[in-house]
Structure formats: structure tokens, C-alpha cells
Amino acid sequence: DLLTTYRVSIDSAKIAVTENNLRFVKLVSPLREELTWKGNSFLNTNDNNNLAFLDGWLYSYGKPNESQTINGNPFKETVSVFQKNDTIGNPNDKKMYAEIIYSKEVYAKNIGLVYKEFIHETWQPPNANLVNGYYEEGSYGIKLSIIKHNF
């Protein structure tokens, strides 16, 4: 059984979401294209190796009030929040260390989160003890999209 805690807090300057005691600043005011903020600033990434890859992420807004269709659902006013898009090394070359981190969310006006995509993959250099010649240290992610809404 997986037990998850989830809390949303809102003030005049930001919307923060706490998931299992990890607090993320998802949206800030004012909503302006290319506005940036440190969305993971409440995370203690220095004392936890599992969270180290979340350090220093600089979130930014895409074009506000953009019309988008997500999973066949048209939305007149959305904003994309680009959280991270980083590649270290060459993921196609399994002989060297490589890492991919990608994270993006889309919010629709008067609805909320309608799309979320996150991926984190890392590869270690070859080792003679490994059958395939490289070690896939971690490869996980999630993609969520709205199915329908009743507005």
C-alpha cells in the first residue's frame, strides 16, 4: 500500500504544493512569460542524495493565456511551467556518464493542473562485471494528462 500526503497552500505571491513532506513552489505572481523562480527552494537537497538532482531548478513560465489542446480537451487559457530540461553527457553513448532531467506542468485557467511530465534517467560508465556493458542507475518518470472535465 502506498500512502501519499498532499497539501496545497496559497498566498498572495505563490501557490505551493507539499507532496510527502516535499514542498514545491508551483506558481508565482505575477504570471508573466519567462518569469523565473526557484521552485524547489524549500527542499533540503544537500543532506539527501536522493534529492540532489532537484537542486537549483529554475522554473519559468511559458506564454500566458496560451490556447492548448491536451488529450483532446481544448483549453482557451493555459500557462506552461517549465521546471527543468537538462541533459548531461550524451545519452546515446553508454560508455560515458549521462543524465536526463525533464519536468513540465501545464495549468488551465479555472481548472488547475491539466498536464504533467517528469523524467529522470542516469547511466554509469561500463564495468567489466556488467553483462550489457553499462549500468542504468535510474530511469523513472510520469506523464499525467486530464481525461475530461465538467466545466
GROMACS .gro file of N, CA and C in nm:
model
  453
    1ASP      N    1   0.084  -0.118   0.000
    1ASP     CA    2   0.000   0.000   0.000
    1ASP      C    3   0.088   0.124   0.000
    2LEU      N    4   0.050   0.219  -0.083
    2LEU     CA    5   0.122   0.345  -0.094
    2LEU      C    6   0.036   0.455  -0.034
    3LEU      N    7   0.088   0.521   0.067
    3LEU     CA    8   0.017   0.630   0.132
    3LEU      C    9   0.084   0.760   0.094
    4THR      N   10   0.008   0.854   0.038
    4THR     CA   11   0.061   0.981  -0.006
    4THR      C   12  -0.010   1.094   0.065
    5THR      N   13   0.067   1.193   0.110
    5THR     CA   14   0.006   1.313   0.165
    5THR      C   15   0.026   1.426   0.066
    6TYR      N   16  -0.075   1.512   0.057
    6TYR     CA   17  -0.075   1.617  -0.043
    6TYR      C   18  -0.140   1.741   0.018
    7ARG      N   19  -0.072   1.855   0.009
    7ARG     CA   20  -0.125   1.980   0.065
    7ARG      C   21  -0.095   2.094  -0.029
    8VAL      N   22  -0.194   2.180  -0.051
    8VAL     CA   23  -0.177   2.299  -0.134
    8VAL      C   24  -0.194   2.421  -0.044
    9SER      N   25  -0.097   2.513  -0.052
    9SER     CA   26  -0.108   2.638   0.024
    9SER      C   27  -0.097   2.755  -0.073
   10ILE      N   28  -0.182   2.855  -0.050
   10ILE     CA   29  -0.191   2.969  -0.139
   10ILE      C   30  -0.174   3.097  -0.058
   11ASP      N   31  -0.091   3.188  -0.108
   11ASP     CA   32  -0.086   3.323  -0.053
   11ASP      C   33  -0.084   3.421  -0.170
   12SER      N   34  -0.067   3.547  -0.143
   12SER     CA   35  -0.079   3.648  -0.249
   12SER      C   36   0.033   3.640  -0.353
   13ALA      N   37   0.142   3.573  -0.321
   13ALA     CA   38   0.257   3.570  -0.412
   13ALA      C   39   0.285   3.434  -0.474
   14LYS      N   40   0.228   3.325  -0.417
   14LYS     CA   41   0.265   3.193  -0.469
   14LYS      C   42   0.163   3.085  -0.432
   15ILE      N   43   0.172   2.976  -0.508
   15ILE     CA   44   0.099   2.854  -0.476
   15ILE      C   45   0.205   2.746  -0.455
   16ALA      N   46   0.203   2.687  -0.337
   16ALA     CA   47   0.299   2.581  -0.304
   16ALA      C   48   0.224   2.450  -0.284
   17VAL      N   49   0.287   2.342  -0.326
   17VAL     CA   50   0.232   2.209  -0.309
   17VAL      C   51   0.331   2.127  -0.229
   18THR      N   52   0.280   2.060  -0.125
   18THR     CA   53   0.363   1.972  -0.044
   18THR      C   54   0.319   1.829  -0.072
   19GLU      N   55   0.413   1.748  -0.122
   19GLU     CA   56   0.387   1.607  -0.150
   19GLU      C   57   0.481   1.525  -0.064
   20ASN      N   58   0.424   1.449   0.030
   20ASN     CA   59   0.505   1.366   0.120
   20ASN      C   60   0.619   1.446   0.184
   21ASN      N   61   0.586   1.559   0.242
   21ASN     CA   62   0.680   1.648   0.312
   21ASN      C   63   0.782   1.715   0.221
   22LEU      N   64   0.763   1.714   0.091
   22LEU     CA   65   0.849   1.786  -0.002
   22LEU      C   66   0.769   1.902  -0.058
   23ARG      N   67   0.815   2.025  -0.030
   23ARG     CA   68   0.739   2.145  -0.069
   23ARG      C   69   0.797   2.208  -0.196
   24PHE      N   70   0.710   2.225  -0.295
   24PHE     CA   71   0.745   2.284  -0.424
   24PHE      C   72   0.662   2.411  -0.445
   25VAL      N   73   0.725   2.517  -0.494
   25VAL     CA   74   0.653   2.639  -0.530
   25VAL      C   75   0.615   2.626  -0.676
   26LYS      N   76   0.490   2.593  -0.703
   26LYS     CA   77   0.445   2.561  -0.839
   26LYS      C   78   0.416   2.682  -0.925
   27LEU      N   79   0.354   2.786  -0.866
   27LEU     CA   80   0.316   2.907  -0.940
   27LEU      C   81   0.349   3.029  -0.855
   28VAL      N   82   0.390   3.136  -0.921
   28VAL     CA   83   0.418   3.262  -0.852
   28VAL      C   84   0.349   3.377  -0.925
   29SER      N   85   0.340   3.487  -0.855
   29SER     CA   86   0.280   3.607  -0.912
   29SER      C   87   0.390   3.710  -0.936
   30PRO      N   88   0.384   3.785  -1.045
   30PRO     CA   89   0.280   3.789  -1.147
   30PRO      C   90   0.303   3.684  -1.255
   31LEU      N   91   0.198   3.646  -1.320
   31LEU     CA   92   0.204   3.549  -1.429
   31LEU      C   93   0.254   3.622  -1.554
   32ARG      N   94   0.382   3.605  -1.582
   32ARG     CA   95   0.445   3.678  -1.693
   32ARG      C   96   0.542   3.584  -1.765
   33GLU      N   97   0.537   3.585  -1.897
   33GLU     CA   98   0.623   3.499  -1.977
   33GLU      C   99   0.769   3.516  -1.937
   34GLU      N  100   0.838   3.404  -1.922
   34GLU     CA  101   0.979   3.393  -1.889
   34GLU      C  102   1.014   3.437  -1.747
   35LEU      N  103   0.914   3.469  -1.663
   35LEU     CA  104   0.940   3.495  -1.523
   35LEU      C  105   0.999   3.368  -1.461
   36THR      N  106   1.103   3.381  -1.382
   36THR     CA  107   1.168   3.264  -1.323
   36THR      C  108   1.163   3.269  -1.171
   37TRP      N  109   1.167   3.151  -1.109
   37TRP     CA  110   1.173   3.139  -0.963
   37TRP      C  111   1.232   3.003  -0.928
   38LYS      N  112   1.284   2.992  -0.807
   38LYS     CA  113   1.342   2.867  -0.760
   38LYS      C  114   1.231   2.782  -0.697
   39GLY      N  115   1.172   2.699  -0.777
   39GLY     CA  116   1.057   2.619  -0.735
   39GLY      C  117   1.087   2.514  -0.631
   40ASN      N  118   1.212   2.473  -0.620
   40ASN     CA  119   1.250   2.369  -0.524
   40ASN      C  120   1.327   2.427  -0.405
   41SER      N  121   1.314   2.556  -0.382
   41SER     CA  122   1.395   2.623  -0.280
   41SER      C  123   1.367   2.576  -0.138
   42PHE      N  124   1.253   2.513  -0.113
   42PHE     CA  125   1.222   2.463   0.021
   42PHE      C  126   1.276   2.322   0.045
   43LEU      N  127   1.334   2.260  -0.056
   43LEU     CA  128   1.386   2.124  -0.042
   43LEU      C  129   1.529   2.127   0.012
   44ASN      N  130   1.559   2.037   0.104
   44ASN     CA  131   1.695   2.024   0.155
   44ASN      C  132   1.767   1.920   0.068
   45THR      N  133   1.824   1.968  -0.041
   45THR     CA  134   1.888   1.877  -0.137
   45THR      C  135   2.032   1.844  -0.097
   46ASN      N  136   2.090   1.919  -0.006
   46ASN     CA  137   2.230   1.896   0.035
   46ASN      C  138   2.246   1.775   0.125
   47ASP      N  139   2.148   1.747   0.209
   47ASP     CA  140   2.159   1.637   0.305
   47ASP      C  141   2.093   1.508   0.259
   48ASN      N  142   2.042   1.507   0.137
   48ASN     CA  143   1.971   1.390   0.089
   48ASN      C  144   2.014   1.360  -0.055
   49ASN      N  145   2.094   1.255  -0.073
   49ASN     CA  146   2.142   1.220  -0.208
   49ASN      C  147   2.030   1.188  -0.304
   50ASN      N  148   1.918   1.137  -0.253
   50ASN     CA  149   1.805   1.105  -0.341
   50ASN      C  150   1.740   1.230  -0.399
   51LEU      N  151   1.760   1.345  -0.334
   51LEU     CA  152   1.701   1.470  -0.381
   51LEU      C  153   1.802   1.563  -0.447
   52ALA      N  154   1.927   1.524  -0.452
   52ALA     CA  155   2.033   1.612  -0.504
   52ALA      C  156   2.003   1.661  -0.646
   53PHE      N  157   1.943   1.578  -0.728
   53PHE     CA  158   1.916   1.618  -0.866
   53PHE      C  159   1.811   1.729  -0.875
   54LEU      N  160   1.738   1.756  -0.767
   54LEU     CA  161   1.638   1.863  -0.764
   54LEU      C  162   1.696   1.998  -0.726
   55ASP      N  163   1.824   2.003  -0.697
   55ASP     CA  164   1.888   2.125  -0.650
   55ASP      C  165   1.897   2.231  -0.760
   56GLY      N  166   1.862   2.353  -0.725
   56GLY     CA  167   1.884   2.467  -0.812
   56GLY      C  168   1.791   2.480  -0.933
   57TRP      N  169   1.684   2.405  -0.938
   57TRP     CA  170   1.594   2.416  -1.052
   57TRP      C  171   1.537   2.556  -1.060
   58LEU      N  172   1.539   2.613  -1.178
   58LEU     CA  173   1.485   2.746  -1.203
   58LEU      C  174   1.361   2.731  -1.291
   59TYR      N  175   1.244   2.741  -1.228
   59TYR     CA  176   1.118   2.729  -1.301
   59TYR      C  177   1.096   2.856  -1.384
   60SER      N  178   1.021   2.843  -1.494
   60SER     CA  179   0.986   2.961  -1.574
   60SER      C  180   0.851   2.939  -1.642
   61TYR      N  181   0.784   3.051  -1.666
   61TYR     CA  182   0.656   3.047  -1.736
   61TYR      C  183   0.677   3.049  -1.886
   62GLY      N  184   0.589   2.977  -1.955
   62GLY     CA  185   0.578   2.991  -2.099
   62GLY      C  186   0.485   3.107  -2.127
   63LYS      N  187   0.427   3.106  -2.242
   63LYS     CA  188   0.337   3.214  -2.284
   63LYS      C  189   0.206   3.208  -2.204
   64PRO      N  190   0.174   3.312  -2.127
   64PRO     CA  191   0.048   3.312  -2.052
   64PRO      C  192  -0.074   3.317  -2.145
   65ASN      N  193  -0.183   3.260  -2.099
   65ASN     CA  194  -0.311   3.261  -2.170
   65ASN      C  195  -0.303   3.193  -2.307
   66GLU      N  196  -0.213   3.097  -2.319
   66GLU     CA  197  -0.197   3.024  -2.444
   66GLU      C  198  -0.309   2.922  -2.459
   67SER      N  199  -0.364   2.911  -2.578
   67SER     CA  200  -0.465   2.812  -2.609
   67SER      C  201  -0.394   2.679  -2.637
   68GLN      N  202  -0.435   2.572  -2.569
   68GLN     CA  203  -0.375   2.440  -2.590
   68GLN      C  204  -0.483   2.333  -2.588
   69THR      N  205  -0.458   2.226  -2.662
   69THR     CA  206  -0.543   2.107  -2.656
   69THR      C  207  -0.461   1.997  -2.592
   70ILE      N  208  -0.514   1.942  -2.484
   70ILE     CA  209  -0.443   1.838  -2.410
   70ILE      C  210  -0.534   1.716  -2.401
   71ASN      N  211  -0.485   1.606  -2.456
   71ASN     CA  212  -0.560   1.480  -2.454
   71ASN      C  213  -0.700   1.499  -2.514
   72GLY      N  214  -0.708   1.578  -2.621
   72GLY     CA  215  -0.834   1.602  -2.691
   72GLY      C  216  -0.922   1.708  -2.627
   73ASN      N  217  -0.878   1.767  -2.517
   73ASN     CA  218  -0.955   1.870  -2.447
   73ASN      C  219  -0.898   2.008  -2.481
   74PRO      N  220  -0.980   2.095  -2.541
   74PRO     CA  221  -0.932   2.230  -2.572
   74PRO      C  222  -0.942   2.321  -2.449
   75PHE      N  223  -0.837   2.399  -2.427
   75PHE     CA  224  -0.834   2.497  -2.319
   75PHE      C  225  -0.796   2.631  -2.378
   76LYS      N  226  -0.879   2.733  -2.352
   76LYS     CA  227  -0.855   2.866  -2.409
   76LYS      C  228  -0.739   2.937  -2.341
   77GLU      N  229  -0.725   2.917  -2.209
   77GLU     CA  230  -0.621   2.989  -2.136
   77GLU      C  231  -0.541   2.893  -2.049
   78THR      N  232  -0.415   2.873  -2.088
   78THR     CA  233  -0.325   2.788  -2.009
   78THR      C  234  -0.193   2.861  -1.989
   79VAL      N  235  -0.115   2.806  -1.900
   79VAL     CA  236   0.023   2.851  -1.886
   79VAL      C  237   0.108   2.726  -1.860
   80SER      N  238   0.219   2.717  -1.931
   80SER     CA  239   0.314   2.608  -1.910
   80SER      C  240   0.419   2.654  -1.811
   81VAL      N  241   0.454   2.564  -1.720
   81VAL     CA  242   0.561   2.589  -1.625
   81VAL      C  243   0.673   2.492  -1.659
   82PHE      N  244   0.782   2.549  -1.709
   82PHE     CA  245   0.899   2.469  -1.744
   82PHE      C  246   0.988   2.462  -1.621
   83GLN      N  247   1.005   2.341  -1.567
   83GLN     CA  248   1.076   2.325  -1.442
   83GLN      C  249   1.222   2.287  -1.464
   84LYS      N  250   1.246   2.198  -1.559
   84LYS     CA  251   1.383   2.155  -1.586
   84LYS      C  252   1.389   2.087  -1.722
   85ASN      N  253   1.494   2.116  -1.796
   85ASN     CA  254   1.520   2.048  -1.922
   85ASN      C  255   1.672   2.044  -1.937
   86ASP      N  256   1.731   1.937  -1.886
   86ASP     CA  257   1.877   1.932  -1.878
   86ASP      C  258   1.927   1.794  -1.917
   87THR      N  259   2.033   1.793  -1.995
   87THR     CA  260   2.100   1.668  -2.032
   87THR      C  261   2.248   1.685  -2.004
   88ILE      N  262   2.304   1.591  -1.933
   88ILE     CA  263   2.448   1.588  -1.906
   88ILE      C  264   2.506   1.472  -1.986
   89GLY      N  265   2.609   1.498  -2.061
   89GLY     CA  266   2.669   1.393  -2.143
   89GLY      C  267   2.583   1.362  -2.264
   90ASN      N  268   2.611   1.248  -2.325
   90ASN     CA  269   2.538   1.203  -2.443
   90ASN      C  270   2.465   1.074  -2.408
   91PRO      N  271   2.332   1.079  -2.390
   91PRO     CA  272   2.257   0.959  -2.353
   91PRO      C  273   2.268   0.845  -2.454
   92ASN      N  274   2.312   0.874  -2.577
   92ASN     CA  275   2.329   0.769  -2.677
   92ASN      C  276   2.461   0.697  -2.664
   93ASP      N  277   2.554   0.753  -2.587
   93ASP     CA  278   2.686   0.692  -2.567
   93ASP      C  279   2.689   0.627  -2.429
   94LYS      N  280   2.664   0.498  -2.423
   94LYS     CA  281   2.657   0.425  -2.297
   94LYS      C  282   2.794   0.402  -2.233
   95LYS      N  283   2.900   0.449  -2.298
   95LYS     CA  284   3.036   0.431  -2.243
   95LYS      C  285   3.074   0.543  -2.146
   96MET      N  286   2.991   0.646  -2.140
   96MET     CA  287   3.019   0.761  -2.055
   96MET      C  288   2.897   0.789  -1.966
   97TYR      N  289   2.922   0.861  -1.855
   97TYR     CA  290   2.812   0.900  -1.768
   97TYR      C  291   2.717   0.993  -1.844
   98ALA      N  292   2.587   0.973  -1.823
   98ALA     CA  293   2.486   1.060  -1.885
   98ALA      C  294   2.366   1.070  -1.793
   99GLU      N  295   2.298   1.182  -1.803
   99GLU     CA  296   2.179   1.205  -1.721
   99GLU      C  297   2.082   1.294  -1.798
  100ILE      N  298   1.954   1.261  -1.787
  100ILE     CA  299   1.847   1.342  -1.845
  100ILE      C  300   1.750   1.377  -1.734
  101ILE      N  301   1.715   1.505  -1.725
  101ILE     CA  302   1.611   1.550  -1.633
  101ILE      C  303   1.518   1.643  -1.713
  102TYR      N  304   1.391   1.607  -1.715
  102TYR     CA  305   1.292   1.690  -1.784
  102TYR      C  306   1.167   1.697  -1.697
  103SER      N  307   1.116   1.818  -1.678
  103SER     CA  308   0.995   1.835  -1.598
  103SER      C  309   0.917   1.956  -1.647
  104LYS      N  310   0.787   1.936  -1.669
  104LYS     CA  311   0.699   2.042  -1.719
  104LYS      C  312   0.558   2.018  -1.667
  105GLU      N  313   0.487   2.127  -1.637
  105GLU     CA  314   0.347   2.119  -1.598
  105GLU      C  315   0.269   2.224  -1.675
  106VAL      N  316   0.140   2.195  -1.700
  106VAL     CA  317   0.052   2.290  -1.768
  106VAL      C  318  -0.072   2.308  -1.681
  107TYR      N  319  -0.107   2.434  -1.659
  107TYR     CA  320  -0.224   2.469  -1.580
  107TYR      C  321  -0.325   2.542  -1.669
  108ALA      N  322  -0.453   2.510  -1.653
  108ALA     CA  323  -0.560   2.576  -1.727
  108ALA      C  324  -0.638   2.666  -1.631
  109LYS      N  325  -0.676   2.782  -1.681
  109LYS     CA  326  -0.749   2.879  -1.600
  109LYS      C  327  -0.880   2.820  -1.550
  110ASN      N  328  -0.908   2.840  -1.422
  110ASN     CA  329  -1.028   2.793  -1.352
  110ASN      C  330  -1.039   2.641  -1.342
  111ILE      N  331  -0.932   2.569  -1.378
  111ILE     CA  332  -0.934   2.422  -1.368
  111ILE      C  333  -0.817   2.375  -1.281
  112GLY      N  334  -0.696   2.418  -1.314
  112GLY     CA  335  -0.578   2.375  -1.240
  112GLY      C  336  -0.486   2.292  -1.327
  113LEU      N  337  -0.414   2.200  -1.266
  113LEU     CA  338  -0.318   2.117  -1.337
  113LEU      C  339  -0.390   2.027  -1.438
  114VAL      N  340  -0.349   2.035  -1.567
  114VAL     CA  341  -0.410   1.952  -1.670
  114VAL      C  342  -0.307   1.863  -1.739
  115TYR      N  343  -0.179   1.887  -1.714
  115TYR     CA  344  -0.074   1.805  -1.776
  115TYR      C  345   0.052   1.812  -1.690
  116LYS      N  346   0.118   1.699  -1.677
  116LYS     CA  347   0.244   1.692  -1.604
  116LYS      C  348   0.332   1.586  -1.667
  117GLU      N  349   0.457   1.621  -1.688
  117GLU     CA  350   0.554   1.526  -1.741
  117GLU      C  351   0.685   1.541  -1.665
  118PHE      N  352   0.739   1.427  -1.622
  118PHE     CA  353   0.866   1.426  -1.549
  118PHE      C  354   0.943   1.301  -1.590
  119ILE      N  355   1.072   1.317  -1.615
  119ILE     CA  356   1.158   1.202  -1.643
  119ILE      C  357   1.296   1.227  -1.583
  120HIS      N  358   1.352   1.123  -1.525
  120HIS     CA  359   1.489   1.129  -1.473
  120HIS      C  360   1.557   0.997  -1.506
  121GLU      N  361   1.662   1.006  -1.586
  121GLU     CA  362   1.738   0.887  -1.627
  121GLU      C  363   1.886   0.914  -1.606
  122THR      N  364   1.958   0.814  -1.555
  122THR     CA  365   2.103   0.824  -1.541
  122THR      C  366   2.167   0.692  -1.583
  123TRP      N  367   2.285   0.702  -1.644
  123TRP     CA  368   2.364   0.586  -1.684
  123TRP      C  369   2.504   0.602  -1.628
  124GLN      N  370   2.563   0.492  -1.584
  124GLN     CA  371   2.701   0.490  -1.538
  124GLN      C  372   2.790   0.431  -1.646
  125PRO      N  373   2.920   0.464  -1.646
  125PRO     CA  374   3.013   0.409  -1.745
  125PRO      C  375   3.021   0.256  -1.737
  126PRO      N  376   3.078   0.195  -1.841
  126PRO     CA  377   3.088   0.048  -1.846
  126PRO      C  378   3.168  -0.009  -1.730
  127ASN      N  379   3.135  -0.132  -1.700
  127ASN     CA  380   3.204  -0.206  -1.596
  127ASN      C  381   3.217  -0.349  -1.644
  128ALA      N  382   3.332  -0.408  -1.628
  128ALA     CA  383   3.357  -0.544  -1.677
  128ALA      C  384   3.262  -0.646  -1.616
  129ASN      N  385   3.208  -0.618  -1.499
  129ASN     CA  386   3.118  -0.713  -1.432
  129ASN      C  387   2.974  -0.706  -1.484
  130LEU      N  388   2.947  -0.612  -1.570
  130LEU     CA  389   2.810  -0.595  -1.618
  130LEU      C  390   2.790  -0.664  -1.752
  131VAL      N  391   2.679  -0.733  -1.766
  131VAL     CA  392   2.650  -0.810  -1.886
  131VAL      C  393   2.635  -0.719  -2.008
  132ASN      N  394   2.558  -0.611  -1.996
  132ASN     CA  395   2.532  -0.526  -2.111
  132ASN      C  396   2.635  -0.414  -2.127
  133GLY      N  397   2.735  -0.408  -2.039
  133GLY     CA  398   2.843  -0.310  -2.054
  133GLY      C  399   2.816  -0.174  -1.992
  134TYR      N  400   2.695  -0.149  -1.945
  134TYR     CA  401   2.667  -0.023  -1.876
  134TYR      C  402   2.565  -0.049  -1.767
  135TYR      N  403   2.555   0.046  -1.677
  135TYR     CA  404   2.464   0.033  -1.565
  135TYR      C  405   2.361   0.145  -1.573
  136GLU      N  406   2.237   0.108  -1.590
  136GLU     CA  407   2.130   0.206  -1.591
  136GLU      C  408   2.094   0.230  -1.445
  137GLU      N  409   2.149   0.338  -1.389
  137GLU     CA  410   2.135   0.368  -1.248
  137GLU      C  411   1.991   0.396  -1.209
  138GLY      N  412   1.922   0.470  -1.292
  138GLY     CA  413   1.784   0.502  -1.261
  138GLY      C  414   1.713   0.551  -1.385
  139SER      N  415   1.594   0.506  -1.404
  139SER     CA  416   1.513   0.552  -1.515
  139SER      C  417   1.369   0.547  -1.469
  140TYR      N  418   1.315   0.664  -1.443
  140TYR     CA  419   1.177   0.668  -1.398
  140TYR      C  420   1.114   0.800  -1.439
  141GLY      N  421   0.985   0.800  -1.441
  141GLY     CA  422   0.914   0.921  -1.477
  141GLY      C  423   0.765   0.901  -1.469
  142ILE      N  424   0.695   1.007  -1.505
  142ILE     CA  425   0.550   1.002  -1.502
  142ILE      C  426   0.497   1.101  -1.606
  143LYS      N  427   0.387   1.065  -1.666
  143LYS     CA  428   0.318   1.155  -1.757
  143LYS      C  429   0.170   1.148  -1.720
  144LEU      N  430   0.114   1.263  -1.683
  144LEU     CA  431  -0.026   1.271  -1.647
  144LEU      C  432  -0.095   1.373  -1.736
  145SER      N  433  -0.215   1.343  -1.780
  145SER     CA  434  -0.293   1.443  -1.854
  145SER      C  435  -0.440   1.427  -1.818
  146ILE      N  436  -0.509   1.538  -1.828
  146ILE     CA  437  -0.651   1.539  -1.796
  146ILE      C  438  -0.725   1.448  -1.896
  147ILE      N  439  -0.824   1.377  -1.846
  147ILE     CA  440  -0.907   1.293  -1.932
  147ILE      C  441  -1.027   1.373  -1.980
  148LYS      N  442  -1.098   1.433  -1.886
  148LYS     CA  443  -1.208   1.522  -1.920
  148LYS      C  444  -1.240   1.607  -1.797
  149HIS      N  445  -1.318   1.712  -1.819
  149HIS     CA  446  -1.363   1.796  -1.708
  149HIS      C  447  -1.506   1.836  -1.736
  150ASN      N  448  -1.575   1.879  -1.631
  150ASN     CA  449  -1.718   1.910  -1.646
  150ASN      C  450  -1.745   2.061  -1.635
  151PHE      N  451  -1.656   2.142  -1.689
  151PHE     CA  452  -1.680   2.287  -1.689
  151PHE      C  453  -1.733   2.327  -1.824
   0.00000   0.00000   0.00000
